[in-house]
Short mmCIF file of C-alpha atoms and ligand atoms in Angstrom, two decimals:
data_model
loop_
_atom_site.label_atom_id
_atom_site.label_comp_id
_atom_site.label_asym_id
_atom_site.label_seq_id
_atom_site.Cartn_x
_atom_site.Cartn_y
_atom_site.Cartn_z
CA GLU A 260 -68.00 21.38 -24.78
CA ALA A 261 -66.36 23.86 -27.12
CA LYS A 262 -67.65 26.73 -25.01
CA ARG A 263 -66.56 25.22 -21.73
CA ARG A 264 -62.99 24.74 -22.88
CA GLY A 265 -61.96 27.76 -24.89
CA SER A 266 -58.92 29.87 -24.20
CA ASN A 267 -58.38 28.94 -20.53
CA THR A 268 -57.72 25.33 -21.34
CA PHE A 269 -54.00 25.60 -20.66
CA GLN A 270 -54.60 25.79 -16.91
CA TRP A 271 -55.58 22.11 -17.03
CA PHE A 272 -52.06 21.16 -17.94
CA SER A 273 -49.03 20.76 -15.73
CA PRO A 274 -47.56 24.08 -14.58
CA ASP A 275 -44.12 22.57 -15.21
CA LEU A 276 -44.57 22.96 -18.92
CA ASP A 277 -43.54 26.31 -20.24
CA LEU A 278 -46.35 28.48 -21.52
CA ASP A 279 -45.40 27.97 -25.13
CA THR A 280 -45.71 24.24 -24.83
CA GLN A 281 -48.95 24.55 -22.90
CA GLN A 282 -50.39 26.82 -25.51
CA GLN A 283 -49.35 24.38 -28.18
CA ILE A 284 -51.10 21.53 -26.39
CA THR A 285 -54.21 23.66 -26.02
CA LEU A 286 -54.17 24.69 -29.64
CA ARG A 287 -53.63 21.12 -30.75
CA ALA A 288 -56.68 19.97 -28.76
CA GLN A 289 -58.74 22.85 -30.10
CA LEU A 290 -57.73 21.97 -33.65
CA GLN A 291 -58.81 18.39 -33.06
CA GLU A 292 -62.15 19.63 -31.83
CA ALA A 293 -62.39 22.01 -34.78
CA ILE A 294 -61.90 19.12 -37.18
CA GLN A 295 -64.53 17.04 -35.41
CA THR A 296 -67.12 19.80 -34.97
CA HIS A 297 -66.70 21.39 -38.41
CA GLN A 298 -65.37 24.79 -37.38
CA PHE A 299 -63.41 25.15 -40.62
CA GLU A 300 -64.54 27.04 -43.70
CA VAL A 301 -63.03 27.59 -47.11
CA PHE A 302 -62.83 31.10 -48.51
CA TYR A 303 -61.98 31.83 -52.13
CA GLN A 304 -59.92 34.69 -53.51
CA PRO A 305 -60.01 35.63 -57.21
CA ILE A 306 -56.96 35.45 -59.44
CA VAL A 307 -57.38 37.88 -62.31
CA SER A 308 -55.81 38.00 -65.74
CA ARG A 309 -54.34 41.11 -67.32
CA ASN A 310 -57.69 42.09 -68.84
CA GLY A 311 -59.33 41.91 -65.43
CA ALA A 312 -61.17 38.60 -65.94
CA VAL A 313 -61.39 36.27 -62.95
CA VAL A 314 -59.82 33.11 -64.32
CA ALA A 315 -59.17 31.21 -61.10
CA VAL A 316 -59.64 31.30 -57.35
CA GLU A 317 -57.42 30.24 -54.48
CA ALA A 318 -59.02 28.22 -51.70
CA LEU A 319 -57.91 29.52 -48.31
CA LEU A 320 -58.66 27.76 -45.05
CA ARG A 321 -60.48 29.68 -42.32
CA TRP A 322 -61.03 28.60 -38.74
CA ASN A 323 -64.26 30.04 -37.37
CA HIS A 324 -63.61 29.52 -33.67
CA PRO A 325 -66.76 29.59 -31.44
CA GLU A 326 -65.24 32.18 -29.10
CA ARG A 327 -62.37 33.78 -30.93
CA GLY A 328 -64.07 34.24 -34.30
CA TYR A 329 -61.98 33.85 -37.42
CA VAL A 330 -58.46 32.73 -36.61
CA SER A 331 -55.76 33.39 -39.20
CA PRO A 332 -54.13 30.36 -40.87
CA ALA A 333 -50.78 31.87 -39.92
CA ASP A 334 -51.75 31.23 -36.27
CA PHE A 335 -52.59 27.56 -36.60
CA ILE A 336 -51.16 26.02 -39.78
CA PRO A 337 -47.55 25.91 -38.55
CA LEU A 338 -48.63 23.86 -35.49
CA ALA A 339 -50.99 21.71 -37.56
CA GLU A 340 -48.00 20.89 -39.78
CA ARG A 341 -45.94 19.81 -36.79
CA THR A 342 -48.72 17.66 -35.31
CA GLY A 343 -49.72 16.17 -38.66
CA GLN A 344 -53.29 17.50 -38.29
CA ILE A 345 -52.73 19.44 -41.52
CA VAL A 346 -53.16 16.18 -43.44
CA ALA A 347 -56.84 15.83 -42.46
CA MET A 348 -57.38 19.57 -42.78
CA GLY A 349 -55.77 19.69 -46.21
CA HIS A 350 -57.83 16.77 -47.42
CA TRP A 351 -60.97 18.52 -46.19
CA VAL A 352 -60.05 21.75 -48.04
CA LEU A 353 -59.42 19.78 -51.23
CA GLU A 354 -62.77 18.04 -50.89
CA GLN A 355 -64.58 21.38 -50.46
CA ALA A 356 -62.76 22.75 -53.51
CA CYS A 357 -63.80 19.69 -55.54
CA LYS A 358 -67.39 20.08 -54.32
CA ASP A 359 -67.42 23.78 -55.29
CA ALA A 360 -65.60 23.33 -58.61
CA ALA A 361 -68.79 22.82 -60.64
CA ARG A 362 -70.46 25.98 -59.31
CA LEU A 363 -67.29 27.96 -59.87
CA ARG A 364 -67.01 26.63 -63.39
CA GLU A 365 -70.58 27.70 -64.14
CA ALA A 366 -69.56 31.18 -63.02
CA GLY A 367 -66.72 31.09 -65.56
CA ILE A 368 -63.93 30.22 -63.15
CA ALA A 369 -61.88 27.53 -64.81
CA GLN A 370 -59.48 26.66 -62.02
CA VAL A 371 -59.35 26.29 -58.25
CA SER A 372 -56.00 26.54 -56.50
CA VAL A 373 -55.51 24.55 -53.31
CA ASN A 374 -52.55 24.86 -50.95
CA PHE A 375 -50.82 21.56 -50.26
CA SER A 376 -48.69 21.04 -47.18
CA PRO A 377 -45.46 19.05 -47.48
CA MET A 378 -46.93 16.74 -44.82
CA GLN A 379 -49.58 15.63 -47.31
CA PHE A 380 -46.84 14.55 -49.71
CA TYR A 381 -45.31 12.24 -47.12
CA ARG A 382 -48.38 10.01 -47.04
CA ASP A 383 -48.35 6.90 -49.21
CA ASP A 384 -52.05 7.26 -49.96
CA PHE A 385 -51.74 10.91 -51.04
CA ILE A 386 -52.12 10.47 -54.81
CA GLU A 387 -54.86 7.90 -54.35
CA SER A 388 -56.80 10.24 -52.06
CA VAL A 389 -56.60 13.05 -54.63
CA ALA A 390 -57.65 10.70 -57.45
CA LYS A 391 -60.64 9.52 -55.40
CA LEU A 392 -61.90 13.08 -54.87
CA VAL A 393 -61.49 13.92 -58.55
CA ALA A 394 -63.56 10.84 -59.43
CA LYS A 395 -66.13 11.36 -56.66
CA TYR A 396 -66.95 14.91 -57.77
CA LYS A 397 -66.49 14.18 -61.47
CA ILE A 398 -64.26 17.15 -62.07
CA GLN A 399 -61.70 17.62 -64.78
CA PRO A 400 -58.35 17.25 -63.03
CA ASN A 401 -56.95 20.33 -64.74
CA GLN A 402 -59.56 22.35 -62.86
CA LEU A 403 -57.33 21.80 -59.84
CA MET A 404 -54.09 23.67 -59.25
CA ALA A 405 -51.87 22.35 -56.48
CA GLU A 406 -50.03 25.20 -54.75
CA ILE A 407 -46.83 24.00 -53.17
CA THR A 408 -43.76 25.65 -51.75
CA GLU A 409 -40.21 24.49 -52.16
CA ASN A 410 -40.43 23.19 -48.55
CA VAL A 411 -42.00 20.12 -50.07
CA LEU A 412 -38.51 19.07 -51.20
CA LEU A 413 -36.81 19.52 -47.84
CA ARG A 414 -37.34 16.08 -46.36
CA ASP A 415 -37.45 13.44 -49.08
CA SER A 416 -37.08 15.27 -52.36
CA ALA A 417 -37.04 12.16 -54.54
CA SER A 418 -40.41 10.91 -53.32
CA ALA A 419 -41.89 14.42 -53.34
CA LEU A 420 -40.83 14.84 -56.99
CA LYS A 421 -42.35 11.46 -57.80
CA MET A 422 -45.64 12.58 -56.23
CA MET A 423 -45.58 15.80 -58.22
CA ALA A 424 -45.07 13.81 -61.40
CA ASP A 425 -47.99 11.61 -60.34
CA LEU A 426 -50.15 14.68 -59.73
CA ARG A 427 -49.28 15.90 -63.23
CA ASP A 428 -50.10 12.46 -64.66
CA LEU A 429 -53.43 12.67 -62.89
CA GLY A 430 -53.97 15.95 -64.76
CA LEU A 431 -53.54 18.52 -62.00
CA GLU A 432 -51.48 21.65 -62.53
CA ILE A 433 -48.80 22.79 -60.11
CA ALA A 434 -48.02 26.29 -58.85
CA LEU A 435 -44.84 27.18 -57.00
CA ASP A 436 -46.13 29.39 -54.14
CA ASP A 437 -44.34 32.18 -52.26
CA PHE A 438 -41.65 32.21 -54.92
CA GLY A 439 -38.50 34.00 -53.85
CA THR A 440 -38.91 33.65 -50.08
CA GLY A 441 -37.12 30.31 -49.68
CA PHE A 442 -33.49 29.40 -49.84
CA ALA A 443 -33.18 27.54 -53.10
CA SER A 444 -35.92 28.75 -55.38
CA LEU A 445 -33.86 28.93 -58.54
CA SER A 446 -32.52 25.39 -58.44
CA TYR A 447 -35.91 24.01 -57.42
CA LEU A 448 -37.51 25.73 -60.38
CA ASN A 449 -35.52 23.36 -62.55
CA VAL A 450 -36.93 20.22 -60.97
CA ILE A 451 -40.47 21.10 -59.88
CA PRO A 452 -42.83 20.60 -62.84
CA ALA A 453 -44.65 23.90 -62.27
CA GLN A 454 -47.02 25.62 -64.71
CA LYS A 455 -47.36 28.70 -62.51
CA LEU A 456 -45.08 30.66 -60.28
CA LYS A 457 -46.52 32.91 -57.58
CA ILE A 458 -44.35 35.90 -56.77
CA ASP A 459 -44.56 36.51 -53.04
CA ARG A 460 -46.25 39.63 -51.76
CA CYS A 461 -43.03 40.91 -50.20
CA PHE A 462 -41.64 41.56 -53.71
CA VAL A 463 -44.87 43.12 -54.94
CA GLN A 464 -45.27 45.67 -52.16
CA ASN A 465 -44.68 49.25 -53.36
CA ILE A 466 -43.16 47.88 -56.53
CA GLU A 467 -43.71 51.20 -58.32
CA SER A 468 -41.36 53.00 -55.90
CA ASN A 469 -39.24 50.23 -54.36
CA THR A 470 -36.55 49.81 -56.96
CA ARG A 471 -35.17 46.60 -55.42
CA ASN A 472 -38.57 44.90 -55.46
CA ALA A 473 -39.06 46.14 -59.01
CA ALA A 474 -35.71 44.73 -60.15
CA ILE A 475 -36.35 41.33 -58.56
CA THR A 476 -39.90 41.05 -59.87
CA ARG A 477 -38.96 42.11 -63.40
CA GLY A 478 -36.20 39.50 -63.35
CA VAL A 479 -38.60 36.80 -62.20
CA LEU A 480 -41.17 37.80 -64.85
CA THR A 481 -38.55 37.57 -67.61
CA MET A 482 -37.29 34.24 -66.35
CA ALA A 483 -40.80 32.78 -66.02
CA ALA A 484 -41.71 33.91 -69.53
CA GLU A 485 -38.61 32.33 -71.00
CA LEU A 486 -39.24 29.09 -69.11
CA GLY A 487 -42.83 29.00 -70.35
CA ILE A 488 -44.24 29.31 -66.83
CA SER A 489 -46.97 31.85 -66.14
CA ALA A 490 -46.53 34.31 -63.31
CA VAL A 491 -48.98 35.41 -60.64
CA ALA A 492 -48.25 38.43 -58.45
CA GLU A 493 -49.54 37.90 -54.91
CA GLY A 494 -50.87 40.56 -52.56
CA VAL A 495 -51.56 43.35 -55.06
CA GLU A 496 -53.12 46.10 -52.93
CA THR A 497 -52.81 49.32 -54.91
CA GLU A 498 -53.49 50.59 -58.40
CA ALA A 499 -49.88 51.74 -58.65
CA GLU A 500 -48.70 48.18 -58.02
CA ARG A 501 -51.18 46.81 -60.54
CA ASP A 502 -50.20 49.34 -63.19
CA TYR A 503 -46.52 48.58 -62.76
CA LEU A 504 -47.10 44.82 -63.00
CA THR A 505 -49.29 45.31 -66.07
CA ARG A 506 -46.57 47.38 -67.72
CA TYR A 507 -44.13 44.50 -67.23
CA ALA A 508 -46.57 41.95 -68.59
CA CYS A 509 -47.31 39.99 -65.41
CA ASP A 510 -49.84 37.34 -66.50
CA TYR A 511 -52.04 37.17 -63.40
CA MET A 512 -52.61 39.07 -60.19
CA GLN A 513 -54.23 38.36 -56.86
CA GLY A 514 -54.81 40.76 -54.00
CA TYR A 515 -57.10 42.91 -51.90
CA LEU A 516 -57.20 45.49 -54.72
CA PHE A 517 -59.37 43.08 -56.68
CA CYS A 518 -61.13 41.14 -53.94
CA ARG A 519 -60.51 39.71 -50.49
CA PRO A 520 -60.98 36.00 -49.81
CA GLN A 521 -64.74 35.34 -49.46
CA PRO A 522 -67.15 32.49 -48.78
CA ILE A 523 -68.29 31.03 -52.11
CA ASN A 524 -71.76 32.60 -52.03
CA LYS A 525 -70.35 36.07 -51.47
CA LEU A 526 -67.78 35.51 -54.18
CA LEU A 527 -70.42 34.44 -56.70
CA ALA A 528 -72.58 37.45 -55.79
CA TRP A 529 -69.57 39.71 -56.24
CA LEU A 530 -68.91 38.16 -59.67
CA ASP A 531 -72.54 38.77 -60.64
CA HIS A 532 -72.30 42.47 -59.86
CA LYS A 533 -68.87 42.98 -61.32
P1 C2E B 204 -50.60 31.80 -49.44
O1 C2E B 204 -50.91 30.47 -50.02
O2 C2E B 204 -49.42 32.52 -49.98
O3 C2E B 204 -51.94 32.64 -49.59
C1 C2E B 204 -51.97 34.00 -49.85
C2 C2E B 204 -52.22 34.78 -48.59
O4 C2E B 204 -52.16 36.17 -48.86
C3 C2E B 204 -53.60 34.55 -47.98
O5 C2E B 204 -53.47 34.66 -46.57
C4 C2E B 204 -54.39 35.75 -48.51
O6 C2E B 204 -55.52 36.07 -47.73
C5 C2E B 204 -53.33 36.81 -48.42
N1 C2E B 204 -53.58 37.94 -49.30
C6 C2E B 204 -54.17 37.94 -50.51
N2 C2E B 204 -54.18 39.18 -51.05
C7 C2E B 204 -53.56 39.98 -50.15
C8 C2E B 204 -53.28 41.39 -50.13
O7 C2E B 204 -53.56 42.14 -51.06
N3 C2E B 204 -52.63 41.86 -49.04
C9 C2E B 204 -52.29 41.06 -47.98
N4 C2E B 204 -51.69 41.62 -46.94
N5 C2E B 204 -52.55 39.72 -47.98
C10 C2E B 204 -53.18 39.20 -49.05
P2 C2E B 204 -54.20 33.65 -45.59
O8 C2E B 204 -55.52 33.26 -46.14
O9 C2E B 204 -54.11 34.27 -44.23
O10 C2E B 204 -53.26 32.38 -45.65
C11 C2E B 204 -51.93 32.45 -45.22
C12 C2E B 204 -51.17 31.21 -45.62
O11 C2E B 204 -51.69 30.08 -44.93
C13 C2E B 204 -51.28 30.88 -47.10
O12 C2E B 204 -50.38 31.67 -47.84
C14 C2E B 204 -50.91 29.42 -47.08
O13 C2E B 204 -49.52 29.28 -47.01
C15 C2E B 204 -51.52 28.95 -45.78
N6 C2E B 204 -52.81 28.32 -46.06
C16 C2E B 204 -54.04 28.85 -46.20
N7 C2E B 204 -54.96 27.89 -46.45
C17 C2E B 204 -54.29 26.71 -46.49
C18 C2E B 204 -54.67 25.34 -46.71
O14 C2E B 204 -55.84 24.99 -46.98
N8 C2E B 204 -53.68 24.39 -46.63
C19 C2E B 204 -52.38 24.74 -46.37
N9 C2E B 204 -51.46 23.76 -46.31
N10 C2E B 204 -51.98 26.00 -46.17
C20 C2E B 204 -52.93 26.98 -46.23
MG1 MG B 205 -51.14 29.77 -51.84
MG1 MG B 206 -48.42 32.56 -51.61
MG1 MG B 207 -47.55 34.06 -49.35
#
Protein backbone atom coordinates (compact mmCIF):
# COMPACT_ATOMS: atom_id res chain seq x y z
CA GLU A 1 0.00 0.00 0.00
CA ALA A 2 2.74 2.42 0.97
CA LYS A 3 4.64 1.56 -2.19
CA ARG A 4 1.64 1.88 -4.45
CA ARG A 5 0.81 5.37 -3.24
CA GLY A 6 4.04 7.27 -2.82
CA SER A 7 4.80 10.60 -4.40
CA ASN A 8 2.27 10.47 -7.26
CA THR A 9 -0.67 10.40 -4.93
CA PHE A 10 -1.67 13.98 -5.69
CA GLN A 11 -2.98 12.99 -9.11
CA TRP A 12 -5.87 11.24 -7.35
CA PHE A 13 -7.19 14.54 -6.13
CA SER A 14 -9.25 17.12 -7.96
CA PRO A 15 -7.25 19.14 -10.49
CA ASP A 16 -9.16 22.21 -9.28
CA LEU A 17 -7.10 22.31 -6.14
CA ASP A 18 -3.88 24.21 -6.46
CA LEU A 19 -0.74 22.13 -6.27
CA ASP A 20 0.14 23.37 -2.83
CA THR A 21 -3.15 22.20 -1.42
CA GLN A 22 -2.89 18.91 -3.25
CA GLN A 23 0.57 18.33 -1.93
CA GLN A 24 -0.66 19.12 1.54
CA ILE A 25 -3.46 16.58 1.24
CA THR A 26 -0.98 14.00 -0.02
CA LEU A 27 1.46 14.70 2.75
CA ARG A 28 -1.28 14.56 5.34
CA ALA A 29 -2.36 11.12 4.10
CA GLN A 30 1.23 9.93 4.02
CA LEU A 31 1.75 11.14 7.58
CA GLN A 32 -1.33 9.22 8.67
CA GLU A 33 0.05 6.12 7.04
CA ALA A 34 3.45 6.77 8.61
CA ILE A 35 1.87 6.90 12.05
CA GLN A 36 -0.04 3.67 11.43
CA THR A 37 2.81 1.73 9.81
CA HIS A 38 5.57 2.91 12.17
CA GLN A 39 7.73 4.82 9.72
CA PHE A 40 8.96 7.19 12.42
CA GLU A 41 12.20 6.89 14.34
CA VAL A 42 13.77 8.89 17.12
CA PHE A 43 17.37 10.03 16.80
CA TYR A 44 19.35 11.46 19.70
CA GLN A 45 21.90 14.25 19.63
CA PRO A 46 24.34 14.82 22.51
CA ILE A 47 24.37 18.00 24.56
CA VAL A 48 27.83 18.48 26.04
CA SER A 49 29.01 20.44 29.04
CA ARG A 50 32.02 22.74 29.04
CA ASN A 51 34.38 19.90 29.98
CA GLY A 52 33.15 17.86 27.03
CA ALA A 53 30.98 15.41 28.99
CA VAL A 54 27.72 14.32 27.36
CA VAL A 55 25.18 15.30 30.00
CA ALA A 56 21.98 15.12 27.97
CA VAL A 57 20.56 14.23 24.58
CA GLU A 58 17.83 15.79 22.48
CA ALA A 59 15.29 13.45 20.92
CA LEU A 60 14.67 14.41 17.29
CA LEU A 61 11.92 12.90 15.17
CA ARG A 62 12.87 11.24 11.89
CA TRP A 63 10.52 10.03 9.17
CA ASN A 64 12.00 7.07 7.34
CA HIS A 65 9.78 7.13 4.25
CA PRO A 66 9.67 3.83 2.26
CA GLU A 67 10.52 5.59 -1.01
CA ARG A 68 11.96 8.94 -0.11
CA GLY A 69 14.25 7.81 2.70
CA TYR A 70 14.73 10.13 5.65
CA VAL A 71 12.52 13.19 5.40
CA SER A 72 13.53 16.25 7.40
CA PRO A 73 11.22 17.35 10.23
CA ALA A 74 11.27 20.82 8.68
CA ASP A 75 9.38 19.30 5.72
CA PHE A 76 6.56 17.71 7.66
CA ILE A 77 6.24 19.13 11.18
CA PRO A 78 4.70 22.45 10.10
CA LEU A 79 1.88 20.58 8.30
CA ALA A 80 1.51 18.07 11.13
CA GLU A 81 1.00 21.05 13.46
CA ARG A 82 -1.75 22.44 11.26
CA THR A 83 -3.54 19.09 10.92
CA GLY A 84 -3.13 18.20 14.59
CA GLN A 85 -1.24 15.00 13.70
CA ILE A 86 1.69 16.36 15.71
CA VAL A 87 -0.18 15.45 18.89
CA ALA A 88 0.02 11.70 18.20
CA MET A 89 3.53 12.05 16.81
CA GLY A 90 4.71 14.05 19.81
CA HIS A 91 3.23 11.55 22.22
CA TRP A 92 5.01 8.75 20.36
CA VAL A 93 8.37 10.58 20.56
CA LEU A 94 7.88 11.14 24.28
CA GLU A 95 7.08 7.47 24.79
CA GLN A 96 10.24 6.41 22.92
CA ALA A 97 12.29 8.84 25.01
CA CYS A 98 10.78 7.40 28.21
CA LYS A 99 11.50 3.87 26.98
CA ASP A 100 15.12 4.78 26.18
CA ALA A 101 15.72 6.84 29.34
CA ALA A 102 16.96 3.88 31.41
CA ARG A 103 19.55 2.81 28.81
CA LEU A 104 20.69 6.39 28.40
CA ARG A 105 21.00 6.79 32.14
CA GLU A 106 23.15 3.67 32.35
CA ALA A 107 25.42 5.29 29.79
CA GLY A 108 25.72 8.32 32.07
CA ILE A 109 23.22 10.54 30.28
CA ALA A 110 21.09 12.12 32.96
CA GLN A 111 18.52 13.91 30.84
CA VAL A 112 16.54 13.50 27.63
CA SER A 113 15.15 16.59 25.93
CA VAL A 114 11.92 16.24 23.97
CA ASN A 115 10.43 18.88 21.70
CA PHE A 116 6.83 19.73 22.54
CA SER A 117 4.51 21.31 20.01
CA PRO A 118 2.09 24.03 21.15
CA MET A 119 -0.68 21.77 19.82
CA GLN A 120 0.11 19.26 22.57
CA PHE A 121 -0.48 21.96 25.17
CA TYR A 122 -3.99 22.61 23.89
CA ARG A 123 -5.18 19.14 24.84
CA ASP A 124 -6.93 18.74 28.18
CA ASP A 125 -5.36 15.33 28.71
CA PHE A 126 -1.82 16.57 28.03
CA ILE A 127 -0.47 16.56 31.61
CA GLU A 128 -2.20 13.29 32.37
CA SER A 129 -0.67 11.65 29.29
CA VAL A 130 2.82 12.78 30.33
CA ALA A 131 2.28 11.58 33.91
CA LYS A 132 1.12 8.18 32.63
CA LEU A 133 4.29 7.68 30.56
CA VAL A 134 6.50 8.71 33.47
CA ALA A 135 4.74 6.14 35.66
CA LYS A 136 4.65 3.42 32.98
CA TYR A 137 8.40 3.56 32.38
CA LYS A 138 9.26 4.29 36.01
CA ILE A 139 11.52 7.18 35.19
CA GLN A 140 12.46 10.08 37.38
CA PRO A 141 10.53 13.04 35.95
CA ASN A 142 13.59 15.28 36.09
CA GLN A 143 15.18 12.98 33.52
CA LEU A 144 12.83 14.65 31.05
CA MET A 145 13.37 18.13 29.66
CA ALA A 146 10.47 19.65 27.76
CA GLU A 147 11.72 21.85 24.92
CA ILE A 148 9.19 24.49 24.02
CA THR A 149 9.23 27.66 21.98
CA GLU A 150 7.50 30.89 22.84
CA ASN A 151 4.87 29.94 20.20
CA VAL A 152 3.27 27.93 22.96
CA LEU A 153 1.97 31.20 24.41
CA LEU A 154 0.48 32.55 21.18
CA ARG A 155 -3.01 31.09 21.41
CA ASP A 156 -4.09 30.73 25.03
CA SER A 157 -1.18 31.88 27.13
CA ALA A 158 -2.94 31.49 30.48
CA SER A 159 -3.70 27.80 29.98
CA ALA A 160 -0.27 27.16 28.43
CA LEU A 161 1.40 28.72 31.49
CA LYS A 162 -0.79 26.59 33.75
CA MET A 163 0.33 23.47 31.88
CA MET A 164 3.97 24.48 32.20
CA ALA A 165 3.49 24.92 35.94
CA ASP A 166 1.87 21.48 36.00
CA LEU A 167 4.81 20.00 34.09
CA ARG A 168 7.16 21.53 36.66
CA ASP A 169 5.00 20.15 39.49
CA LEU A 170 5.26 16.75 37.85
CA GLY A 171 9.05 17.19 38.05
CA LEU A 172 9.97 17.85 34.43
CA GLU A 173 12.38 20.60 33.48
CA ILE A 174 11.65 23.16 30.78
CA ALA A 175 13.93 24.53 28.08
CA LEU A 176 13.10 27.58 25.99
CA ASP A 177 14.10 26.49 22.47
CA ASP A 178 15.24 28.61 19.51
CA PHE A 179 15.75 31.54 21.85
CA GLY A 180 16.03 34.86 20.07
CA THR A 181 14.21 33.93 16.86
CA GLY A 182 10.68 34.86 17.99
CA PHE A 183 9.05 38.20 18.51
CA ALA A 184 8.77 38.48 22.26
CA SER A 185 11.50 36.37 23.77
CA LEU A 186 12.50 38.79 26.50
CA SER A 187 9.06 39.28 27.99
CA TYR A 188 8.28 35.57 27.72
CA LEU A 189 11.45 34.77 29.60
CA ASN A 190 9.84 36.43 32.60
CA VAL A 191 6.79 34.17 32.60
CA ILE A 192 7.98 30.81 31.26
CA PRO A 193 9.42 28.77 34.16
CA ALA A 194 12.49 27.68 32.18
CA GLN A 195 15.64 26.06 33.60
CA LYS A 196 17.43 26.15 30.26
CA LEU A 197 17.59 28.52 27.37
CA LYS A 198 18.73 27.30 23.96
CA ILE A 199 20.42 29.97 21.87
CA ASP A 200 19.38 29.45 18.27
CA ARG A 201 21.96 28.36 15.74
CA CYS A 202 21.58 31.58 13.74
CA PHE A 203 23.31 33.48 16.58
CA VAL A 204 26.01 30.85 17.00
CA GLN A 205 27.11 30.70 13.37
CA ASN A 206 30.58 32.21 12.84
CA ILE A 207 30.39 33.76 16.27
CA GLU A 208 34.17 34.19 16.38
CA SER A 209 34.09 36.57 13.39
CA ASN A 210 30.49 37.81 13.23
CA THR A 211 30.56 40.64 15.73
CA ARG A 212 26.77 41.07 15.78
CA ASN A 213 26.18 37.41 16.61
CA ALA A 214 28.91 37.64 19.23
CA ALA A 215 27.34 40.70 20.86
CA ILE A 216 23.87 39.14 20.96
CA THR A 217 25.09 35.80 22.29
CA ARG A 218 27.30 37.37 24.97
CA GLY A 219 24.32 39.46 26.07
CA VAL A 220 22.09 36.39 26.27
CA LEU A 221 24.76 34.45 28.21
CA THR A 222 25.08 37.26 30.75
CA MET A 223 21.34 37.59 31.12
CA ALA A 224 20.82 33.83 31.51
CA ALA A 225 23.55 33.62 34.14
CA GLU A 226 22.04 36.45 36.14
CA LEU A 227 18.57 34.90 35.91
CA GLY A 228 19.94 31.55 37.09
CA ILE A 229 19.04 29.83 33.82
CA SER A 230 21.63 27.66 32.09
CA ALA A 231 22.42 28.30 28.45
CA VAL A 232 22.84 25.85 25.59
CA ALA A 233 24.32 26.97 22.27
CA GLU A 234 22.65 25.17 19.35
CA GLY A 235 24.28 24.19 16.07
CA VAL A 236 27.95 24.45 17.05
CA GLU A 237 29.80 23.29 13.94
CA THR A 238 33.37 24.55 14.25
CA GLU A 239 36.15 24.59 16.80
CA ALA A 240 36.34 28.37 16.48
CA GLU A 241 32.69 28.65 17.51
CA ARG A 242 33.22 26.25 20.40
CA ASP A 243 36.31 28.08 21.62
CA TYR A 244 34.53 31.42 21.55
CA LEU A 245 31.53 30.05 23.45
CA THR A 246 33.84 28.41 25.99
CA ARG A 247 35.65 31.70 26.52
CA TYR A 248 32.33 33.36 27.35
CA ALA A 249 31.33 30.60 29.73
CA CYS A 250 28.45 29.06 27.77
CA ASP A 251 27.27 26.16 29.96
CA TYR A 252 26.33 23.62 27.29
CA MET A 253 26.73 23.10 23.57
CA GLN A 254 25.08 20.97 20.93
CA GLY A 255 26.07 20.60 17.30
CA TYR A 256 27.60 18.61 14.48
CA LEU A 257 31.08 19.43 15.84
CA PHE A 258 30.39 17.02 18.69
CA CYS A 259 27.97 14.56 17.13
CA ARG A 260 25.09 14.43 14.68
CA PRO A 261 21.71 13.07 15.75
CA GLN A 262 21.93 9.24 15.76
CA PRO A 263 19.78 6.19 16.45
CA ILE A 264 20.25 5.17 20.09
CA ASN A 265 22.45 2.15 19.34
CA LYS A 266 24.85 4.22 17.27
CA LEU A 267 24.89 6.91 19.93
CA LEU A 268 25.72 4.41 22.68
CA ALA A 269 28.48 2.89 20.53
CA TRP A 270 29.87 6.36 19.90
CA LEU A 271 29.84 7.07 23.65
CA ASP A 272 31.71 3.81 24.27
CA HIS A 273 34.51 4.76 21.92
CA LYS A 274 34.72 8.38 22.95
P1 LIG B 1 15.28 22.13 17.22
O1 LIG B 1 14.46 21.60 18.33
O2 LIG B 1 15.84 23.49 17.36
O3 LIG B 1 16.41 21.04 16.99
C1 LIG B 1 17.71 21.34 16.61
C2 LIG B 1 17.90 21.12 15.13
O4 LIG B 1 19.21 21.53 14.75
C3 LIG B 1 17.79 19.66 14.70
O5 LIG B 1 17.24 19.64 13.39
C4 LIG B 1 19.26 19.23 14.64
O6 LIG B 1 19.48 18.11 13.81
C5 LIG B 1 19.87 20.48 14.07
N1 LIG B 1 21.28 20.59 14.36
C6 LIG B 1 21.95 20.17 15.44
N2 LIG B 1 23.26 20.50 15.37
C7 LIG B 1 23.42 21.17 14.20
C8 LIG B 1 24.56 21.76 13.55
O7 LIG B 1 25.68 21.76 14.05
N3 LIG B 1 24.33 22.35 12.35
C9 LIG B 1 23.09 22.37 11.76
N4 LIG B 1 22.97 22.96 10.58
N5 LIG B 1 22.00 21.82 12.37
C10 LIG B 1 22.17 21.24 13.56
P2 LIG B 1 16.13 18.60 12.97
O8 LIG B 1 16.36 17.30 13.65
O9 LIG B 1 16.06 18.65 11.48
O10 LIG B 1 14.82 19.22 13.59
C11 LIG B 1 14.35 20.48 13.16
C12 LIG B 1 13.26 20.99 14.07
O11 LIG B 1 12.12 20.14 13.97
C13 LIG B 1 13.65 20.98 15.55
O12 LIG B 1 14.42 22.12 15.85
C14 LIG B 1 12.28 21.02 16.18
O13 LIG B 1 11.77 22.32 16.16
C15 LIG B 1 11.46 20.17 15.23
N6 LIG B 1 11.36 18.81 15.78
C16 LIG B 1 12.19 17.75 15.67
N7 LIG B 1 11.71 16.68 16.34
C17 LIG B 1 10.53 17.07 16.89
C18 LIG B 1 9.54 16.42 17.71
O14 LIG B 1 9.65 15.25 18.11
N8 LIG B 1 8.43 17.16 18.05
C19 LIG B 1 8.29 18.47 17.65
N9 LIG B 1 7.19 19.13 18.04
N10 LIG B 1 9.20 19.11 16.91
C20 LIG B 1 10.31 18.42 16.53
MG1 LIG C 1 14.71 21.45 20.28
MG1 LIG D 1 16.33 24.67 18.80
MG1 LIG E 1 16.42 25.57 16.09
